[in-house]
PDB file of C-alpha atoms in Angstrom:
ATOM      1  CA  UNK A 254     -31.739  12.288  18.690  1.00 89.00           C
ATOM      2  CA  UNK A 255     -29.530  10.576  21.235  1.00 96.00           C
ATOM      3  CA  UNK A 256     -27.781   7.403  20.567  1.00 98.00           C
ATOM      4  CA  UNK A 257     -25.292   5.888  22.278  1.00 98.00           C
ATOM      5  CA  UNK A 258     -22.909   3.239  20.944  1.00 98.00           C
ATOM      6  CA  UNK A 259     -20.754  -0.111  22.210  1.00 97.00           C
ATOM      7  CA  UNK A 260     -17.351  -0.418  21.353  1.00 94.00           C
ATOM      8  CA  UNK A 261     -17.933  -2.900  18.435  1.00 93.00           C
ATOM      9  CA  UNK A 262     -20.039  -0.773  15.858  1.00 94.00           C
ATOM     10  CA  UNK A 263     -17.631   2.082  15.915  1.00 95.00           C
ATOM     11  CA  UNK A 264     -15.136  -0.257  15.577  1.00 94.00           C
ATOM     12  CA  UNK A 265     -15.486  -2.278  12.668  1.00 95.00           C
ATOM     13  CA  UNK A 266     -17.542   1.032  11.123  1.00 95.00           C
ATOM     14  CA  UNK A 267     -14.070   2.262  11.278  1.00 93.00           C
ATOM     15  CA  UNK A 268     -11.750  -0.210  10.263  1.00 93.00           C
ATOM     16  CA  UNK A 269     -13.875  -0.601   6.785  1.00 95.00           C
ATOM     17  CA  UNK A 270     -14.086   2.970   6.024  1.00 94.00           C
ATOM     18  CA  UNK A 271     -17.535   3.775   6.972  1.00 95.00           C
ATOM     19  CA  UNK A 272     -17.362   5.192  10.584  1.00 95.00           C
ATOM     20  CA  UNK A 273     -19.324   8.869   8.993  1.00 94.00           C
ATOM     21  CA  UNK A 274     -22.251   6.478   7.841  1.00 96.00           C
ATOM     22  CA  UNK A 275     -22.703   6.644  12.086  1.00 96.00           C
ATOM     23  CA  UNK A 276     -22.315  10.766  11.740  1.00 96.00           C
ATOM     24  CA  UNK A 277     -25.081  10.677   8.729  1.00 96.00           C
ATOM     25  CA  UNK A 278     -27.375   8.555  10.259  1.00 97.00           C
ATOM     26  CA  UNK A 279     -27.466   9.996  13.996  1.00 97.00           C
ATOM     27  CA  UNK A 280     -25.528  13.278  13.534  1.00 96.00           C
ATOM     28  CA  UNK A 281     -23.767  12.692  17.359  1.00 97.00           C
ATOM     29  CA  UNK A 282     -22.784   9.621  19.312  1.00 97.00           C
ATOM     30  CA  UNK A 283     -22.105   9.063  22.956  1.00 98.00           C
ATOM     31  CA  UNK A 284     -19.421   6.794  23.933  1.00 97.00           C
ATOM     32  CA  UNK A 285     -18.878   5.822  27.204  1.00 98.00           C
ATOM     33  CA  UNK A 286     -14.950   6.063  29.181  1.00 97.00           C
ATOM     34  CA  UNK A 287     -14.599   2.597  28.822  1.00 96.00           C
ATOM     35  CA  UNK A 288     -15.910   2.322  25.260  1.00 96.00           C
ATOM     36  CA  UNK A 289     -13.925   5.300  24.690  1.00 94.00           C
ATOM     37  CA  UNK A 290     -10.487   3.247  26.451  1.00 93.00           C
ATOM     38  CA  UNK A 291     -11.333   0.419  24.143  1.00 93.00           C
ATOM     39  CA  UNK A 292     -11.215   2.001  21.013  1.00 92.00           C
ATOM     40  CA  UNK A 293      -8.309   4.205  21.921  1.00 91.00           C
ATOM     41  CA  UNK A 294      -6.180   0.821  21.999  1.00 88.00           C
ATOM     42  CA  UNK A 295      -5.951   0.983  18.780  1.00 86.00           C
ATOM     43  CA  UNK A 296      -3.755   4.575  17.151  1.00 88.00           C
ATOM     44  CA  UNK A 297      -5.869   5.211  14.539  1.00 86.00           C
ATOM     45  CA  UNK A 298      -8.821   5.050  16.137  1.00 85.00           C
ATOM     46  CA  UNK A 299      -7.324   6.817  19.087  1.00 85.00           C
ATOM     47  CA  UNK A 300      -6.216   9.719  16.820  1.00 88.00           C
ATOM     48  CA  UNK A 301      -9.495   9.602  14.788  1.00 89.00           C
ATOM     49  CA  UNK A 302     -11.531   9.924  18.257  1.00 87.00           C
ATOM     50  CA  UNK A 303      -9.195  13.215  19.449  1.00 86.00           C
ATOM     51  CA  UNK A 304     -10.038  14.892  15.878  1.00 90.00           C
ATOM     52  CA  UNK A 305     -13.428  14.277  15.618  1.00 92.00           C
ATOM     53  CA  UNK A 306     -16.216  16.440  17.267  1.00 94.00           C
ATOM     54  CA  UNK A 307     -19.376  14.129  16.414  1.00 96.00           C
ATOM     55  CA  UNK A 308     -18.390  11.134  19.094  1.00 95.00           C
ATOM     56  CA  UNK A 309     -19.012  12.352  22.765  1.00 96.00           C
ATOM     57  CA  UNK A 310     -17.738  11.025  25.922  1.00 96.00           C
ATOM     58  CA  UNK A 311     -19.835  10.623  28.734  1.00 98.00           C
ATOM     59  CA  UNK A 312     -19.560   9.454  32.354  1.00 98.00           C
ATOM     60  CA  UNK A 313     -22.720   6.964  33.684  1.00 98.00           C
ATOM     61  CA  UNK A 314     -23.656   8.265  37.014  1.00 98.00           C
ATOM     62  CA  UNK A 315     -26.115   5.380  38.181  1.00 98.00           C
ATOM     63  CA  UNK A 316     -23.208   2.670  39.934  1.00 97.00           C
ATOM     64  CA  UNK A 317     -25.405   0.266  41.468  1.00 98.00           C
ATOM     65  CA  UNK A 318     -26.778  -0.547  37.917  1.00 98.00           C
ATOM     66  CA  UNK A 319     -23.400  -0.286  36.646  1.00 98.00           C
ATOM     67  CA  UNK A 320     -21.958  -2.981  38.801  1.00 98.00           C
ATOM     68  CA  UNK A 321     -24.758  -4.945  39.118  1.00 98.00           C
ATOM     69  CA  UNK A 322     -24.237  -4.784  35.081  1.00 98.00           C
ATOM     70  CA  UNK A 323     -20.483  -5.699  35.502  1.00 97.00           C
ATOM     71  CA  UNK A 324     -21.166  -9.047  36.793  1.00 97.00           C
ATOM     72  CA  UNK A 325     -22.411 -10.177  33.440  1.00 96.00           C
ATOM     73  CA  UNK A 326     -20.779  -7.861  30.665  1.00 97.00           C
ATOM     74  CA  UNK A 327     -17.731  -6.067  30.108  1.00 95.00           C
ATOM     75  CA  UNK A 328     -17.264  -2.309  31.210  1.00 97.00           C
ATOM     76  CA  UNK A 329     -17.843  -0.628  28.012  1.00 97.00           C
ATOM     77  CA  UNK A 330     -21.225  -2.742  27.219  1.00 97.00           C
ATOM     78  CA  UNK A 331     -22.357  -2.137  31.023  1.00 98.00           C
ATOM     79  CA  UNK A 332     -21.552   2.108  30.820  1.00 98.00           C
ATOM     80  CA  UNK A 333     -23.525   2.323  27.252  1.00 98.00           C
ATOM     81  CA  UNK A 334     -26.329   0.217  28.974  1.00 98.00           C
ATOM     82  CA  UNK A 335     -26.251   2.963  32.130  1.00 99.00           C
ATOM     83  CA  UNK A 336     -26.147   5.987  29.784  1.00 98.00           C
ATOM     84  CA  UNK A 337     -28.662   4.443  27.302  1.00 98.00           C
ATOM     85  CA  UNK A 338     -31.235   4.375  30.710  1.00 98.00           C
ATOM     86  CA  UNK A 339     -30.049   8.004  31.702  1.00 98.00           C
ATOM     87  CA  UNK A 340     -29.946   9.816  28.487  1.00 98.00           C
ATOM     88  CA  UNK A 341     -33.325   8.361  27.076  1.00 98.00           C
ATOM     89  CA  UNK A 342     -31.621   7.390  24.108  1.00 98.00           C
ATOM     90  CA  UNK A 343     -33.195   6.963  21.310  1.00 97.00           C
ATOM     91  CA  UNK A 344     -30.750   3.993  20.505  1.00 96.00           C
ATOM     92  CA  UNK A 345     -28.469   1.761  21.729  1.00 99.00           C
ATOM     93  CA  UNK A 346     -25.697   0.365  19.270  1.00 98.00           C
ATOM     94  CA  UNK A 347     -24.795  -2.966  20.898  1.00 97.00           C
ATOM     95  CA  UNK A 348     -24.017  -6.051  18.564  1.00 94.00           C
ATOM     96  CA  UNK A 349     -22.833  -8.603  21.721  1.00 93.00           C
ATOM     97  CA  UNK A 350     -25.666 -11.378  22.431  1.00 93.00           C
ATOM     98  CA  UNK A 351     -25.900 -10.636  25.940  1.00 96.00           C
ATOM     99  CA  UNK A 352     -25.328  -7.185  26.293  1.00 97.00           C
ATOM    100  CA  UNK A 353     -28.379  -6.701  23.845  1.00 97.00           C
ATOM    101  CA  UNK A 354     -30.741  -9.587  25.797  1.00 97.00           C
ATOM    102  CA  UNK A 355     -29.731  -7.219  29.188  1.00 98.00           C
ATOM    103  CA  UNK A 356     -30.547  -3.756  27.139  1.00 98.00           C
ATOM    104  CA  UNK A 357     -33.713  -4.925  26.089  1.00 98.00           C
ATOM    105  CA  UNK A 358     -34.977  -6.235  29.161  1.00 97.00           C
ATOM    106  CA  UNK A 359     -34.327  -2.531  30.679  1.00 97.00           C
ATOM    107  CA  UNK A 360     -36.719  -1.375  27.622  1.00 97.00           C
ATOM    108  CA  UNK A 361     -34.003   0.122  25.907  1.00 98.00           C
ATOM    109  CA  UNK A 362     -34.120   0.092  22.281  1.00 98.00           C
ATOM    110  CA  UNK A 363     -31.353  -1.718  20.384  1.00 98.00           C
ATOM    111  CA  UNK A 364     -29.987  -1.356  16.993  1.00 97.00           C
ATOM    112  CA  UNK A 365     -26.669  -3.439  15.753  1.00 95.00           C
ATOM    113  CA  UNK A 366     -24.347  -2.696  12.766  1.00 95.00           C
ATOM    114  CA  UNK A 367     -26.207  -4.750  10.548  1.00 95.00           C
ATOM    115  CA  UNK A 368     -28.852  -2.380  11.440  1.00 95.00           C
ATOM    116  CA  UNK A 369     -27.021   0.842  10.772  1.00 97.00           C
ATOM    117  CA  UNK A 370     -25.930  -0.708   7.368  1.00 96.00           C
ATOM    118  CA  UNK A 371     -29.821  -1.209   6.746  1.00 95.00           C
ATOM    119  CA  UNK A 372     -30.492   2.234   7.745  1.00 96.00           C
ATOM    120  CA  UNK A 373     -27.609   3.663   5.747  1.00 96.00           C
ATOM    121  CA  UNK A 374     -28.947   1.761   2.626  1.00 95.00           C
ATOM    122  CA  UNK A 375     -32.690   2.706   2.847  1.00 94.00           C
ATOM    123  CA  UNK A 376     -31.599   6.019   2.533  1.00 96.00           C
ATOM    124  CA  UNK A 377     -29.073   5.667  -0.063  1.00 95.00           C
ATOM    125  CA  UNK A 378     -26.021   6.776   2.090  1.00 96.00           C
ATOM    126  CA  UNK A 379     -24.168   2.964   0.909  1.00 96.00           C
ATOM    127  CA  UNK A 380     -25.224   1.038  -2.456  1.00 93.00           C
ATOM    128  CA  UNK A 381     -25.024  -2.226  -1.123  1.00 93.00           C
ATOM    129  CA  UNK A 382     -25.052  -3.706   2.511  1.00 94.00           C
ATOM    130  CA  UNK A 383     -23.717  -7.436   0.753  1.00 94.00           C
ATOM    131  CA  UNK A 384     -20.440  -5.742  -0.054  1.00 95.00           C
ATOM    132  CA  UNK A 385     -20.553  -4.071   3.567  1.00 96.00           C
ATOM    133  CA  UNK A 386     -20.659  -7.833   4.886  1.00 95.00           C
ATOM    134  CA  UNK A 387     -18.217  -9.126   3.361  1.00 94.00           C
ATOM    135  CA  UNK A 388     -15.246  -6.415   4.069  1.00 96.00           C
ATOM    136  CA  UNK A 389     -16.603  -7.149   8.077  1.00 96.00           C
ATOM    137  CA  UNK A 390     -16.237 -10.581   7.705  1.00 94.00           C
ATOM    138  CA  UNK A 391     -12.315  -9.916   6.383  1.00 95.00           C
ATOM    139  CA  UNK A 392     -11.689  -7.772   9.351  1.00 94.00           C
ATOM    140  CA  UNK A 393     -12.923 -11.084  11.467  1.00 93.00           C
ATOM    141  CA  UNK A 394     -16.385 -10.170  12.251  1.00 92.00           C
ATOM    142  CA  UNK A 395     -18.578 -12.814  12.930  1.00 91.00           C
ATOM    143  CA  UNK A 396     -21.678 -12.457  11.818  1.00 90.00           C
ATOM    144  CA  UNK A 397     -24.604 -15.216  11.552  1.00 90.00           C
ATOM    145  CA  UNK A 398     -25.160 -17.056   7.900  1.00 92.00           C
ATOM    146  CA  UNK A 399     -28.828 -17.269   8.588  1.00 94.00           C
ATOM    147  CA  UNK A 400     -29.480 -13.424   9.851  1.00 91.00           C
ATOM    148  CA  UNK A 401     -27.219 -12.214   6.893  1.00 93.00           C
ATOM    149  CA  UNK A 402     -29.453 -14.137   4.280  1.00 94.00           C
ATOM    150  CA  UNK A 403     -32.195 -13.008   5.565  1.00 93.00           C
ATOM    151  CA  UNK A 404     -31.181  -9.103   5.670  1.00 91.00           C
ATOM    152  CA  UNK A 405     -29.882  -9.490   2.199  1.00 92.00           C
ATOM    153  CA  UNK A 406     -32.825 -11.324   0.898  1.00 92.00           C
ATOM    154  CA  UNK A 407     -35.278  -8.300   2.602  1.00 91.00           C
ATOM    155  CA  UNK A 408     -33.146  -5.593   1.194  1.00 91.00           C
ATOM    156  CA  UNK A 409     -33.300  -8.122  -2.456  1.00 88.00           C
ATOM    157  CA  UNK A 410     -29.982  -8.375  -2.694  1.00 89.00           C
ATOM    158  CA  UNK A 411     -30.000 -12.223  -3.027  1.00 82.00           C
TER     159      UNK A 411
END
């Protein structure tokens, strides 16, 4: 299976202690250079991305797309879009509004954390996703009141 992720999943996965629920789930990840850059801004992450053998790094070849891309999103959402098209993924992990309207429109099926925190529950790799929200939420993710209801209430933890 090939799935490629955004900067933001990885991210916050990270930063609330769950980044191997991505390694469980998908087994590998491809990151793009500029996803890649992004994360390593941050040490940890930087240090956690040079250790680890399940995240791969690779280069988007297509650069018309790419900077056609570029005039609406950032470079790391714009290289995972690219490599998402070239590697057939199976996945694309892409929480950003637009970035996800542009992904879809290339037929290029999209998955968010929220939906990797589904995933993990439904097959009993987390207990709770609830819990999962709220640690996000400390670390300053925004997520939607009315989506989070409604993936707690399907999952009956309301």
């Amino acid at each position: 299976m090939i799935v490629v992720s955004d900067t933001s999943a990885i991210s916050n996965l990270y930063q609330i202690g769950l980044i191997d629920v991505l390694k469980d789930l998908y087994g590998q990840i491809v990151i793009s250079p500029g996803v890649h850059h992004e994360l390593s801004r941050v040490q940890a992450q930087a240090d956690f991305l040079f250790e680890t053998d399940w995240i791969i790094v690779k280069h988007p070849t297509d650069q018309l797309l790419l900077k056609k891309l570029l005039d609406q999103l950032d470079l790391g959402e714009s290289e995972s879009i690219v490599l998402a098209i070239e590697l057939k993924a199976e996945y694309l992990i892409i929480d950003e509004r637009l970035g996800r309207s542009i992904a879809t429109e290339y037929g290029i099926q999209i998955t968010g954390i929220l939906g990797v925190l589904i995933q993990a529950k439904k097959l009993g790799l987390i207990d709770n996703v609830s819990d999962k929200i709220t640690a996000l939420r400390e670390i300053g993710l925004w997520l939607n009141d009315k989506l989070i209801k409604h993936v707690l209430d399907s999952l009956g933890e309301i």
